[in-house]
Amino acid sequence: LKNGVGAFIPQCRRLVFHYCERSGSSRGMIEYLKKDLIRFAKEHPHLEVIVTPRPSKHPVIRGLYLNGKDKVICVRNMEPRDIAGKVDLLKESAGNRMKVFKKPVISTTESVRGIWSPFHSTPHKI
Amino acid sequence: IAASTPRLFSTTFSASEAVLTSSTTSPVSATPTPPSSSASSSLVNLLRNQLRYYAVAEIKNRPYLITKNDIIVLDRLKDVKLGDVIELNQIKELGSKDYTIKGQPYISPEYYSIKATVIEQPKGKIIETFKKKRRKHFQRRYQIKPLHTLLRVCELEVKAQ
């Protein structure tokens, strides 16, 4: 039911890497694809990793999640180290929109001790 | 699921006995009895016979009131991966509808078993702080993009004594 209670299912399903063979903005991306990508793909066997050339466009990483949404990050002119950081960002997210977390605990269970009622607490003494 | 006990959450509770108080909500209130070491296990069993529990867990010196299946939103933990199971052992308070155990400062881990899984490590939305002092030509804009770790409480149990 709830992810993590019984079994944990990683939310990122697929990572698609687009690069251009000719353009200069893909230089770091091509280096990352040659050096680090295979090791990353082996460490995460649950992820489907797709690499396709996309000529005359900036390099892009696209993450697809279990709720059907996707996140796209353009990695033009980035070094392989920075691209690895962006890949980690996509891998560890869950497809939801970025939002401000206002409360420290998100809960759907009812309160354990019940909601206070003046009729069910110790009577007021004068 | 690899059950790991990370260094961050090493227990530092004192050896003194935790105080068990009974806080019933019925009009006939029970008087709280301080436990002797032989009676504490029967008092914990009183707690255990109730249906649902909550706990006040301390993670990185911050309290979180949790029940089972909750999501805890933390600042990013650096040495933790997706799917890791963390055992929480700095528990200040463990309670149910009618009874609570209050630790001094923490409760002995032989009374409970509380575990949380790392489910996500997202980036939050940009938070913008705007400061202005009028007529003084002072204004600043600070932007933070916070990093979080989400933990799901997968187990919150009171152990049988």
PDB file of N, CA and C in Angstrom, chain A residues 27-119:
ATOM      1  N   ARG A  27      29.732  18.152 -25.029  1.00  0.00           N
ATOM      2  CA  ARG A  27      31.055  17.564 -24.797  1.00  0.00           C
ATOM      3  C   ARG A  27      31.124  16.842 -23.455  1.00  0.00           C
ATOM      4  N   GLY A  28      30.655  17.525 -22.402  1.00  0.00           N
ATOM      5  CA  GLY A  28      30.682  16.911 -21.074  1.00  0.00           C
ATOM      6  C   GLY A  28      29.772  15.701 -20.992  1.00  0.00           C
ATOM      7  N   MET A  29      28.634  15.794 -21.677  1.00  0.00           N
ATOM      8  CA  MET A  29      27.662  14.688 -21.681  1.00  0.00           C
ATOM      9  C   MET A  29      28.262  13.449 -22.315  1.00  0.00           C
ATOM     10  N   ILE A  30      28.978  13.646 -23.447  1.00  0.00           N
ATOM     11  CA  ILE A  30      29.569  12.488 -24.134  1.00  0.00           C
ATOM     12  C   ILE A  30      30.630  11.843 -23.254  1.00  0.00           C
ATOM     13  N   GLU A  31      31.402  12.695 -22.552  1.00  0.00           N
ATOM     14  CA  GLU A  31      32.415  12.152 -21.647  1.00  0.00           C
ATOM     15  C   GLU A  31      31.763  11.349 -20.524  1.00  0.00           C
ATOM     16  N   TYR A  32      30.665  11.872 -19.974  1.00  0.00           N
ATOM     17  CA  TYR A  32      29.944  11.145 -18.921  1.00  0.00           C
ATOM     18  C   TYR A  32      29.425   9.811 -19.441  1.00  0.00           C
ATOM     19  N   LEU A  33      28.868   9.832 -20.654  1.00  0.00           N
ATOM     20  CA  LEU A  33      28.306   8.599 -21.211  1.00  0.00           C
ATOM     21  C   LEU A  33      29.382   7.546 -21.406  1.00  0.00           C
ATOM     22  N   LYS A  34      30.560   7.988 -21.802  1.00  0.00           N
ATOM     23  CA  LYS A  34      31.633   7.003 -22.038  1.00  0.00           C
ATOM     24  C   LYS A  34      32.169   6.451 -20.734  1.00  0.00           C
ATOM     25  N   LYS A  35      32.333   7.334 -19.720  1.00  0.00           N
ATOM     26  CA  LYS A  35      33.055   6.893 -18.515  1.00  0.00           C
ATOM     27  C   LYS A  35      32.138   6.353 -17.437  1.00  0.00           C
ATOM     28  N   ASP A  36      31.139   7.135 -17.022  1.00  0.00           N
ATOM     29  CA  ASP A  36      30.431   6.850 -15.764  1.00  0.00           C
ATOM     30  C   ASP A  36      29.101   6.144 -15.933  1.00  0.00           C
ATOM     31  N   LEU A  37      28.535   6.186 -17.126  1.00  0.00           N
ATOM     32  CA  LEU A  37      27.143   5.744 -17.240  1.00  0.00           C
ATOM     33  C   LEU A  37      26.986   4.248 -17.037  1.00  0.00           C
ATOM     34  N   ILE A  38      27.965   3.480 -17.549  1.00  0.00           N
ATOM     35  CA  ILE A  38      27.808   2.009 -17.482  1.00  0.00           C
ATOM     36  C   ILE A  38      27.849   1.549 -16.038  1.00  0.00           C
ATOM     37  N   ARG A  39      28.765   2.157 -15.262  1.00  0.00           N
ATOM     38  CA  ARG A  39      28.868   1.785 -13.843  1.00  0.00           C
ATOM     39  C   ARG A  39      27.578   2.159 -13.109  1.00  0.00           C
ATOM     40  N   PHE A  40      27.044   3.333 -13.423  1.00  0.00           N
ATOM     41  CA  PHE A  40      25.791   3.779 -12.796  1.00  0.00           C
ATOM     42  C   PHE A  40      24.644   2.821 -13.134  1.00  0.00           C
ATOM     43  N   ALA A  41      24.582   2.410 -14.407  1.00  0.00           N
ATOM     44  CA  ALA A  41      23.484   1.527 -14.831  1.00  0.00           C
ATOM     45  C   ALA A  41      23.579   0.165 -14.163  1.00  0.00           C
ATOM     46  N   LYS A  42      24.803  -0.292 -13.921  1.00  0.00           N
ATOM     47  CA  LYS A  42      24.960  -1.592 -13.242  1.00  0.00           C
ATOM     48  C   LYS A  42      24.587  -1.500 -11.774  1.00  0.00           C
ATOM     49  N   GLU A  43      24.874  -0.342 -11.159  1.00  0.00           N
ATOM     50  CA  GLU A  43      24.555  -0.196  -9.735  1.00  0.00           C
ATOM     51  C   GLU A  43      23.053  -0.093  -9.492  1.00  0.00           C
ATOM     52  N   HIS A  44      22.289   0.297 -10.529  1.00  0.00           N
ATOM     53  CA  HIS A  44      20.849   0.475 -10.372  1.00  0.00           C
ATOM     54  C   HIS A  44      20.123  -0.389 -11.380  1.00  0.00           C
ATOM     55  N   PRO A  45      20.015  -1.690 -11.123  1.00  0.00           N
ATOM     56  CA  PRO A  45      19.411  -2.587 -12.119  1.00  0.00           C
ATOM     57  C   PRO A  45      17.916  -2.367 -12.320  1.00  0.00           C
ATOM     58  N   HIS A  46      17.268  -1.661 -11.363  1.00  0.00           N
ATOM     59  CA  HIS A  46      15.842  -1.406 -11.535  1.00  0.00           C
ATOM     60  C   HIS A  46      15.570  -0.288 -12.533  1.00  0.00           C
ATOM     61  N   LEU A  47      16.606   0.478 -12.897  1.00  0.00           N
ATOM     62  CA  LEU A  47      16.431   1.606 -13.814  1.00  0.00           C
ATOM     63  C   LEU A  47      16.652   1.163 -15.240  1.00  0.00           C
ATOM     64  N   GLU A  48      15.785   1.653 -16.142  1.00  0.00           N
ATOM     65  CA  GLU A  48      15.999   1.425 -17.568  1.00  0.00           C
ATOM     66  C   GLU A  48      16.752   2.635 -18.121  1.00  0.00           C
ATOM     67  N   VAL A  49      17.913   2.420 -18.663  1.00  0.00           N
ATOM     68  CA  VAL A  49      18.747   3.519 -19.133  1.00  0.00           C
ATOM     69  C   VAL A  49      18.779   3.492 -20.658  1.00  0.00           C
ATOM     70  N   ILE A  50      18.385   4.597 -21.276  1.00  0.00           N
ATOM     71  CA  ILE A  50      18.339   4.678 -22.741  1.00  0.00           C
ATOM     72  C   ILE A  50      19.211   5.842 -23.172  1.00  0.00           C
ATOM     73  N   VAL A  51      20.050   5.597 -24.163  1.00  0.00           N
ATOM     74  CA  VAL A  51      20.921   6.642 -24.696  1.00  0.00           C
ATOM     75  C   VAL A  51      20.624   6.785 -26.186  1.00  0.00           C
ATOM     76  N   THR A  52      20.158   7.965 -26.594  1.00  0.00           N
ATOM     77  CA  THR A  52      19.914   8.159 -28.030  1.00  0.00           C
ATOM     78  C   THR A  52      20.493   9.495 -28.457  1.00  0.00           C
ATOM     79  N   PRO A  53      21.079   9.552 -29.636  1.00  0.00           N
ATOM     80  CA  PRO A  53      21.536  10.842 -30.133  1.00  0.00           C
ATOM     81  C   PRO A  53      20.356  11.708 -30.563  1.00  0.00           C
ATOM     82  N   ARG A  54      20.497  12.995 -30.301  1.00  0.00           N
ATOM     83  CA  ARG A  54      19.457  13.951 -30.692  1.00  0.00           C
ATOM     84  C   ARG A  54      20.196  15.116 -31.349  1.00  0.00           C
ATOM     85  N   PRO A  55      20.410  15.013 -32.656  1.00  0.00           N
ATOM     86  CA  PRO A  55      21.333  15.954 -33.302  1.00  0.00           C
ATOM     87  C   PRO A  55      20.801  17.384 -33.307  1.00  0.00           C
ATOM     88  N   SER A  56      21.776  18.304 -33.222  1.00  0.00           N
ATOM     89  CA  SER A  56      21.534  19.744 -33.259  1.00  0.00           C
ATOM     90  C   SER A  56      20.665  20.243 -32.115  1.00  0.00           C
ATOM     91  N   LYS A  57      20.696  19.539 -30.994  1.00  0.00           N
ATOM     92  CA  LYS A  57      19.964  20.001 -29.803  1.00  0.00           C
ATOM     93  C   LYS A  57      20.904  19.925 -28.620  1.00  0.00           C
ATOM     94  N   HIS A  58      20.574  20.646 -27.566  1.00  0.00           N
ATOM     95  CA  HIS A  58      21.371  20.568 -26.341  1.00  0.00           C
ATOM     96  C   HIS A  58      21.179  19.215 -25.682  1.00  0.00           C
ATOM     97  N   PRO A  59      22.183  18.771 -24.904  1.00  0.00           N
ATOM     98  CA  PRO A  59      22.042  17.478 -24.214  1.00  0.00           C
ATOM     99  C   PRO A  59      21.030  17.587 -23.084  1.00  0.00           C
ATOM    100  N   VAL A  60      20.265  16.513 -22.953  1.00  0.00           N
ATOM    101  CA  VAL A  60      19.122  16.536 -22.038  1.00  0.00           C
ATOM    102  C   VAL A  60      19.026  15.190 -21.335  1.00  0.00           C
ATOM    103  N   ILE A  61      18.665  15.219 -20.037  1.00  0.00           N
ATOM    104  CA  ILE A  61      18.380  13.957 -19.330  1.00  0.00           C
ATOM    105  C   ILE A  61      16.911  13.989 -18.957  1.00  0.00           C
ATOM    106  N   ARG A  62      16.240  12.904 -19.219  1.00  0.00           N
ATOM    107  CA  ARG A  62      14.797  12.823 -18.978  1.00  0.00           C
ATOM    108  C   ARG A  62      14.524  11.645 -18.061  1.00  0.00           C
ATOM    109  N   GLY A  63      13.885  11.921 -16.910  1.00  0.00           N
ATOM    110  CA  GLY A  63      13.571  10.833 -15.989  1.00  0.00           C
ATOM    111  C   GLY A  63      12.081  10.562 -15.993  1.00  0.00           C
ATOM    112  N   LEU A  64      11.711   9.287 -16.100  1.00  0.00           N
ATOM    113  CA  LEU A  64      10.301   8.897 -16.107  1.00  0.00           C
ATOM    114  C   LEU A  64       9.998   8.149 -14.818  1.00  0.00           C
ATOM    115  N   TYR A  65       8.865   8.473 -14.172  1.00  0.00           N
ATOM    116  CA  TYR A  65       8.557   7.946 -12.847  1.00  0.00           C
ATOM    117  C   TYR A  65       7.325   7.075 -12.867  1.00  0.00           C
ATOM    118  N   LEU A  66       7.105   6.395 -11.758  1.00  0.00           N
ATOM    119  CA  LEU A  66       6.011   5.419 -11.690  1.00  0.00           C
ATOM    120  C   LEU A  66       4.637   6.063 -11.736  1.00  0.00           C
ATOM    121  N   ASN A  67       4.532   7.333 -11.374  1.00  0.00           N
ATOM    122  CA  ASN A  67       3.223   7.984 -11.464  1.00  0.00           C
ATOM    123  C   ASN A  67       2.981   8.593 -12.840  1.00  0.00           C
ATOM    124  N   GLY A  68       3.843   8.265 -13.813  1.00  0.00           N
ATOM    125  CA  GLY A  68       3.632   8.692 -15.183  1.00  0.00           C
ATOM    126  C   GLY A  68       4.222  10.038 -15.527  1.00  0.00           C
ATOM    127  N   LYS A  69       4.677  10.778 -14.508  1.00  0.00           N
ATOM    128  CA  LYS A  69       5.236  12.102 -14.791  1.00  0.00           C
ATOM    129  C   LYS A  69       6.711  11.984 -15.156  1.00  0.00           C
ATOM    130  N   ASP A  70       7.224  13.032 -15.813  1.00  0.00           N
ATOM    131  CA  ASP A  70       8.644  13.020 -16.131  1.00  0.00           C
ATOM    132  C   ASP A  70       9.291  14.343 -15.795  1.00  0.00           C
ATOM    133  N   LYS A  71      10.582  14.264 -15.535  1.00  0.00           N
ATOM    134  CA  LYS A  71      11.376  15.456 -15.231  1.00  0.00           C
ATOM    135  C   LYS A  71      12.498  15.548 -16.252  1.00  0.00           C
ATOM    136  N   VAL A  72      12.675  16.740 -16.789  1.00  0.00           N
ATOM    137  CA  VAL A  72      13.662  16.935 -17.841  1.00  0.00           C
ATOM    138  C   VAL A  72      14.677  17.958 -17.373  1.00  0.00           C
ATOM    139  N   ILE A  73      15.954  17.620 -17.520  1.00  0.00           N
ATOM    140  CA  ILE A  73      17.017  18.552 -17.124  1.00  0.00           C
ATOM    141  C   ILE A  73      17.956  18.731 -18.305  1.00  0.00           C
ATOM    142  N   CYS A  74      18.179  19.976 -18.676  1.00  0.00           N
ATOM    143  CA  CYS A  74      19.128  20.262 -19.751  1.00  0.00           C
ATOM    144  C   CYS A  74      20.521  20.387 -19.137  1.00  0.00           C
ATOM    145  N   VAL A  75      21.463  19.636 -19.650  1.00  0.00           N
ATOM    146  CA  VAL A  75      22.805  19.622 -19.053  1.00  0.00           C
ATOM    147  C   VAL A  75      23.827  20.209 -20.011  1.00  0.00           C
ATOM    148  N   ARG A  76      23.444  21.252 -20.730  1.00  0.00           N
ATOM    149  CA  ARG A  76      24.383  21.823 -21.695  1.00  0.00           C
ATOM    150  C   ARG A  76      25.573  22.454 -20.992  1.00  0.00           C
ATOM    151  N   ASN A  77      26.731  22.272 -21.568  1.00  0.00           N
ATOM    152  CA  ASN A  77      27.981  22.865 -21.092  1.00  0.00           C
ATOM    153  C   ASN A  77      28.349  22.438 -19.677  1.00  0.00           C
ATOM    154  N   MET A  78      27.883  21.282 -19.247  1.00  0.00           N
ATOM    155  CA  MET A  78      28.217  20.814 -17.891  1.00  0.00           C
ATOM    156  C   MET A  78      29.323  19.783 -17.943  1.00  0.00           C
ATOM    157  N   GLU A  79      30.120  19.749 -16.885  1.00  0.00           N
ATOM    158  CA  GLU A  79      31.154  18.737 -16.748  1.00  0.00           C
ATOM    159  C   GLU A  79      30.529  17.418 -16.291  1.00  0.00           C
ATOM    160  N   PRO A  80      31.221  16.297 -16.520  1.00  0.00           N
ATOM    161  CA  PRO A  80      30.647  14.986 -16.125  1.00  0.00           C
ATOM    162  C   PRO A  80      30.298  14.896 -14.649  1.00  0.00           C
ATOM    163  N   ARG A  81      31.064  15.586 -13.817  1.00  0.00           N
ATOM    164  CA  ARG A  81      30.786  15.561 -12.383  1.00  0.00           C
ATOM    165  C   ARG A  81      29.430  16.191 -12.074  1.00  0.00           C
ATOM    166  N   ASP A  82      29.137  17.318 -12.752  1.00  0.00           N
ATOM    167  CA  ASP A  82      27.857  17.991 -12.525  1.00  0.00           C
ATOM    168  C   ASP A  82      26.713  17.182 -13.099  1.00  0.00           C
ATOM    169  N   ILE A  83      26.990  16.531 -14.260  1.00  0.00           N
ATOM    170  CA  ILE A  83      25.943  15.700 -14.866  1.00  0.00           C
ATOM    171  C   ILE A  83      25.599  14.536 -13.944  1.00  0.00           C
ATOM    172  N   ALA A  84      26.625  13.974 -13.286  1.00  0.00           N
ATOM    173  CA  ALA A  84      26.355  12.883 -12.341  1.00  0.00           C
ATOM    174  C   ALA A  84      25.470  13.359 -11.196  1.00  0.00           C
ATOM    175  N   GLY A  85      25.689  14.622 -10.751  1.00  0.00           N
ATOM    176  CA  GLY A  85      24.839  15.188  -9.710  1.00  0.00           C
ATOM    177  C   GLY A  85      23.388  15.309 -10.152  1.00  0.00           C
ATOM    178  N   LYS A  86      23.189  15.728 -11.411  1.00  0.00           N
ATOM    179  CA  LYS A  86      21.821  15.854 -11.924  1.00  0.00           C
ATOM    180  C   LYS A  86      21.154  14.493 -12.068  1.00  0.00           C
ATOM    181  N   VAL A  87      21.945  13.512 -12.457  1.00  0.00           N
ATOM    182  CA  VAL A  87      21.391  12.151 -12.594  1.00  0.00           C
ATOM    183  C   VAL A  87      20.947  11.631 -11.224  1.00  0.00           C
ATOM    184  N   ASP A  88      21.758  11.910 -10.188  1.00  0.00           N
ATOM    185  CA  ASP A  88      21.366  11.505  -8.826  1.00  0.00           C
ATOM    186  C   ASP A  88      20.090  12.200  -8.392  1.00  0.00           C
ATOM    187  N   LEU A  89      19.974  13.478  -8.742  1.00  0.00           N
ATOM    188  CA  LEU A  89      18.761  14.237  -8.415  1.00  0.00           C
ATOM    189  C   LEU A  89      17.523  13.568  -9.002  1.00  0.00           C
ATOM    190  N   LEU A  90      17.620  13.175 -10.277  1.00  0.00           N
ATOM    191  CA  LEU A  90      16.487  12.527 -10.940  1.00  0.00           C
ATOM    192  C   LEU A  90      16.203  11.168 -10.343  1.00  0.00           C
ATOM    193  N   LYS A  91      17.262  10.432 -10.046  1.00  0.00           N
ATOM    194  CA  LYS A  91      17.099   9.070  -9.540  1.00  0.00           C
ATOM    195  C   LYS A  91      16.417   9.066  -8.180  1.00  0.00           C
ATOM    196  N   GLU A  92      16.716  10.036  -7.342  1.00  0.00           N
ATOM    197  CA  GLU A  92      16.210  10.007  -5.971  1.00  0.00           C
ATOM    198  C   GLU A  92      14.866  10.692  -5.812  1.00  0.00           C
ATOM    199  N   SER A  93      14.351  11.325  -6.856  1.00  0.00           N
ATOM    200  CA  SER A  93      13.043  11.978  -6.766  1.00  0.00           C
ATOM    201  C   SER A  93      11.934  10.973  -6.998  1.00  0.00           C
ATOM    202  N   ALA A  94      10.693  11.462  -6.932  1.00  0.00           N
ATOM    203  CA  ALA A  94       9.554  10.556  -7.074  1.00  0.00           C
ATOM    204  C   ALA A  94       8.538  11.042  -8.082  1.00  0.00           C
ATOM    205  N   GLY A  95       8.868  11.968  -8.933  1.00  0.00           N
ATOM    206  CA  GLY A  95       7.923  12.376  -9.958  1.00  0.00           C
ATOM    207  C   GLY A  95       6.948  13.441  -9.534  1.00  0.00           C
ATOM    208  N   ASN A  96       6.923  13.768  -8.239  1.00  0.00           N
ATOM    209  CA  ASN A  96       6.003  14.804  -7.795  1.00  0.00           C
ATOM    210  C   ASN A  96       6.574  16.165  -8.114  1.00  0.00           C
ATOM    211  N   ARG A  97       5.670  17.142  -8.115  1.00  0.00           N
ATOM    212  CA  ARG A  97       6.124  18.522  -8.288  1.00  0.00           C
ATOM    213  C   ARG A  97       6.953  18.919  -7.082  1.00  0.00           C
ATOM    214  N   MET A  98       7.896  19.837  -7.292  1.00  0.00           N
ATOM    215  CA  MET A  98       8.648  20.364  -6.147  1.00  0.00           C
ATOM    216  C   MET A  98       7.687  21.163  -5.290  1.00  0.00           C
ATOM    217  N   LYS A  99       7.700  20.917  -4.006  1.00  0.00           N
ATOM    218  CA  LYS A  99       6.810  21.681  -3.144  1.00  0.00           C
ATOM    219  C   LYS A  99       7.508  22.028  -1.840  1.00  0.00           C
ATOM    220  N   VAL A 100       6.929  23.009  -1.151  1.00  0.00           N
ATOM    221  CA  VAL A 100       7.453  23.434   0.137  1.00  0.00           C
ATOM    222  C   VAL A 100       6.895  22.490   1.199  1.00  0.00           C
ATOM    223  N   PHE A 101       7.773  21.846   1.961  1.00  0.00           N
ATOM    224  CA  PHE A 101       7.331  20.967   3.036  1.00  0.00           C
ATOM    225  C   PHE A 101       7.169  21.799   4.290  1.00  0.00           C
ATOM    226  N   LYS A 102       5.925  22.044   4.678  1.00  0.00           N
ATOM    227  CA  LYS A 102       5.697  22.953   5.801  1.00  0.00           C
ATOM    228  C   LYS A 102       5.747  22.251   7.145  1.00  0.00           C
ATOM    229  N   LYS A 103       5.335  20.989   7.169  1.00  0.00           N
ATOM    230  CA  LYS A 103       5.266  20.263   8.437  1.00  0.00           C
ATOM    231  C   LYS A 103       6.322  19.171   8.446  1.00  0.00           C
ATOM    232  N   PRO A 104       6.831  18.846   9.645  1.00  0.00           N
ATOM    233  CA  PRO A 104       7.886  17.828   9.680  1.00  0.00           C
ATOM    234  C   PRO A 104       7.392  16.414   9.471  1.00  0.00           C
ATOM    235  N   VAL A 105       6.103  16.159   9.717  1.00  0.00           N
ATOM    236  CA  VAL A 105       5.572  14.805   9.567  1.00  0.00           C
ATOM    237  C   VAL A 105       4.310  14.874   8.720  1.00  0.00           C
ATOM    238  N   ILE A 106       4.238  14.032   7.688  1.00  0.00           N
ATOM    239  CA  ILE A 106       3.034  13.956   6.850  1.00  0.00           C
ATOM    240  C   ILE A 106       2.308  12.675   7.243  1.00  0.00           C
ATOM    241  N   SER A 107       1.074  12.819   7.710  1.00  0.00           N
ATOM    242  CA  SER A 107       0.401  11.663   8.299  1.00  0.00           C
ATOM    243  C   SER A 107      -1.047  11.612   7.864  1.00  0.00           C
ATOM    244  N   THR A 108      -1.563  10.410   7.616  1.00  0.00           N
ATOM    245  CA  THR A 108      -2.985  10.266   7.324  1.00  0.00           C
ATOM    246  C   THR A 108      -3.704   9.482   8.413  1.00  0.00           C
ATOM    247  N   THR A 109      -2.966   9.048   9.456  1.00  0.00           N
ATOM    248  CA  THR A 109      -3.634   8.319  10.542  1.00  0.00           C
ATOM    249  C   THR A 109      -4.318   9.309  11.470  1.00  0.00           C
ATOM    250  N   GLU A 110      -5.386   8.841  12.101  1.00  0.00           N
ATOM    251  CA  GLU A 110      -6.074   9.696  13.079  1.00  0.00           C
ATOM    252  C   GLU A 110      -5.191   9.851  14.304  1.00  0.00           C
ATOM    253  N   SER A 111      -5.501  10.861  15.110  1.00  0.00           N
ATOM    254  CA  SER A 111      -4.690  11.066  16.301  1.00  0.00           C
ATOM    255  C   SER A 111      -4.905   9.911  17.268  1.00  0.00           C
ATOM    256  N   VAL A 112      -3.816   9.478  17.896  1.00  0.00           N
ATOM    257  CA  VAL A 112      -3.864   8.280  18.734  1.00  0.00           C
ATOM    258  C   VAL A 112      -4.621   8.570  20.024  1.00  0.00           C
ATOM    259  N   ARG A 113      -4.414   9.739  20.579  1.00  0.00           N
ATOM    260  CA  ARG A 113      -5.057  10.038  21.860  1.00  0.00           C
ATOM    261  C   ARG A 113      -6.398  10.717  21.693  1.00  0.00           C
ATOM    262  N   GLY A 114      -6.833  10.902  20.472  1.00  0.00           N
ATOM    263  CA  GLY A 114      -8.142  11.504  20.266  1.00  0.00           C
ATOM    264  C   GLY A 114      -8.097  13.011  20.395  1.00  0.00           C
ATOM    265  N   ILE A 115      -9.150  13.647  19.913  1.00  0.00           N
ATOM    266  CA  ILE A 115      -9.220  15.103  19.973  1.00  0.00           C
ATOM    267  C   ILE A 115      -9.861  15.490  21.301  1.00  0.00           C
ATOM    268  N   TRP A 116      -9.307  16.517  21.930  1.00  0.00           N
ATOM    269  CA  TRP A 116      -9.763  16.908  23.259  1.00  0.00           C
ATOM    270  C   TRP A 116     -11.212  17.342  23.218  1.00  0.00           C
ATOM    271  N   SER A 117     -11.956  16.922  24.229  1.00  0.00           N
ATOM    272  CA  SER A 117     -13.347  17.351  24.326  1.00  0.00           C
ATOM    273  C   SER A 117     -13.597  17.776  25.758  1.00  0.00           C
ATOM    274  N   PRO A 118     -14.320  18.858  25.981  1.00  0.00           N
ATOM    275  CA  PRO A 118     -14.513  19.313  27.366  1.00  0.00           C
ATOM    276  C   PRO A 118     -15.399  18.382  28.179  1.00  0.00           C
ATOM    277  N   PHE A 119     -16.156  17.521  27.492  1.00  0.00           N
ATOM    278  CA  PHE A 119     -17.061  16.637  28.230  1.00  0.00           C
ATOM    279  C   PHE A 119     -16.369  15.381  28.711  1.00  0.00           C
TER     280      PHE A 119
END
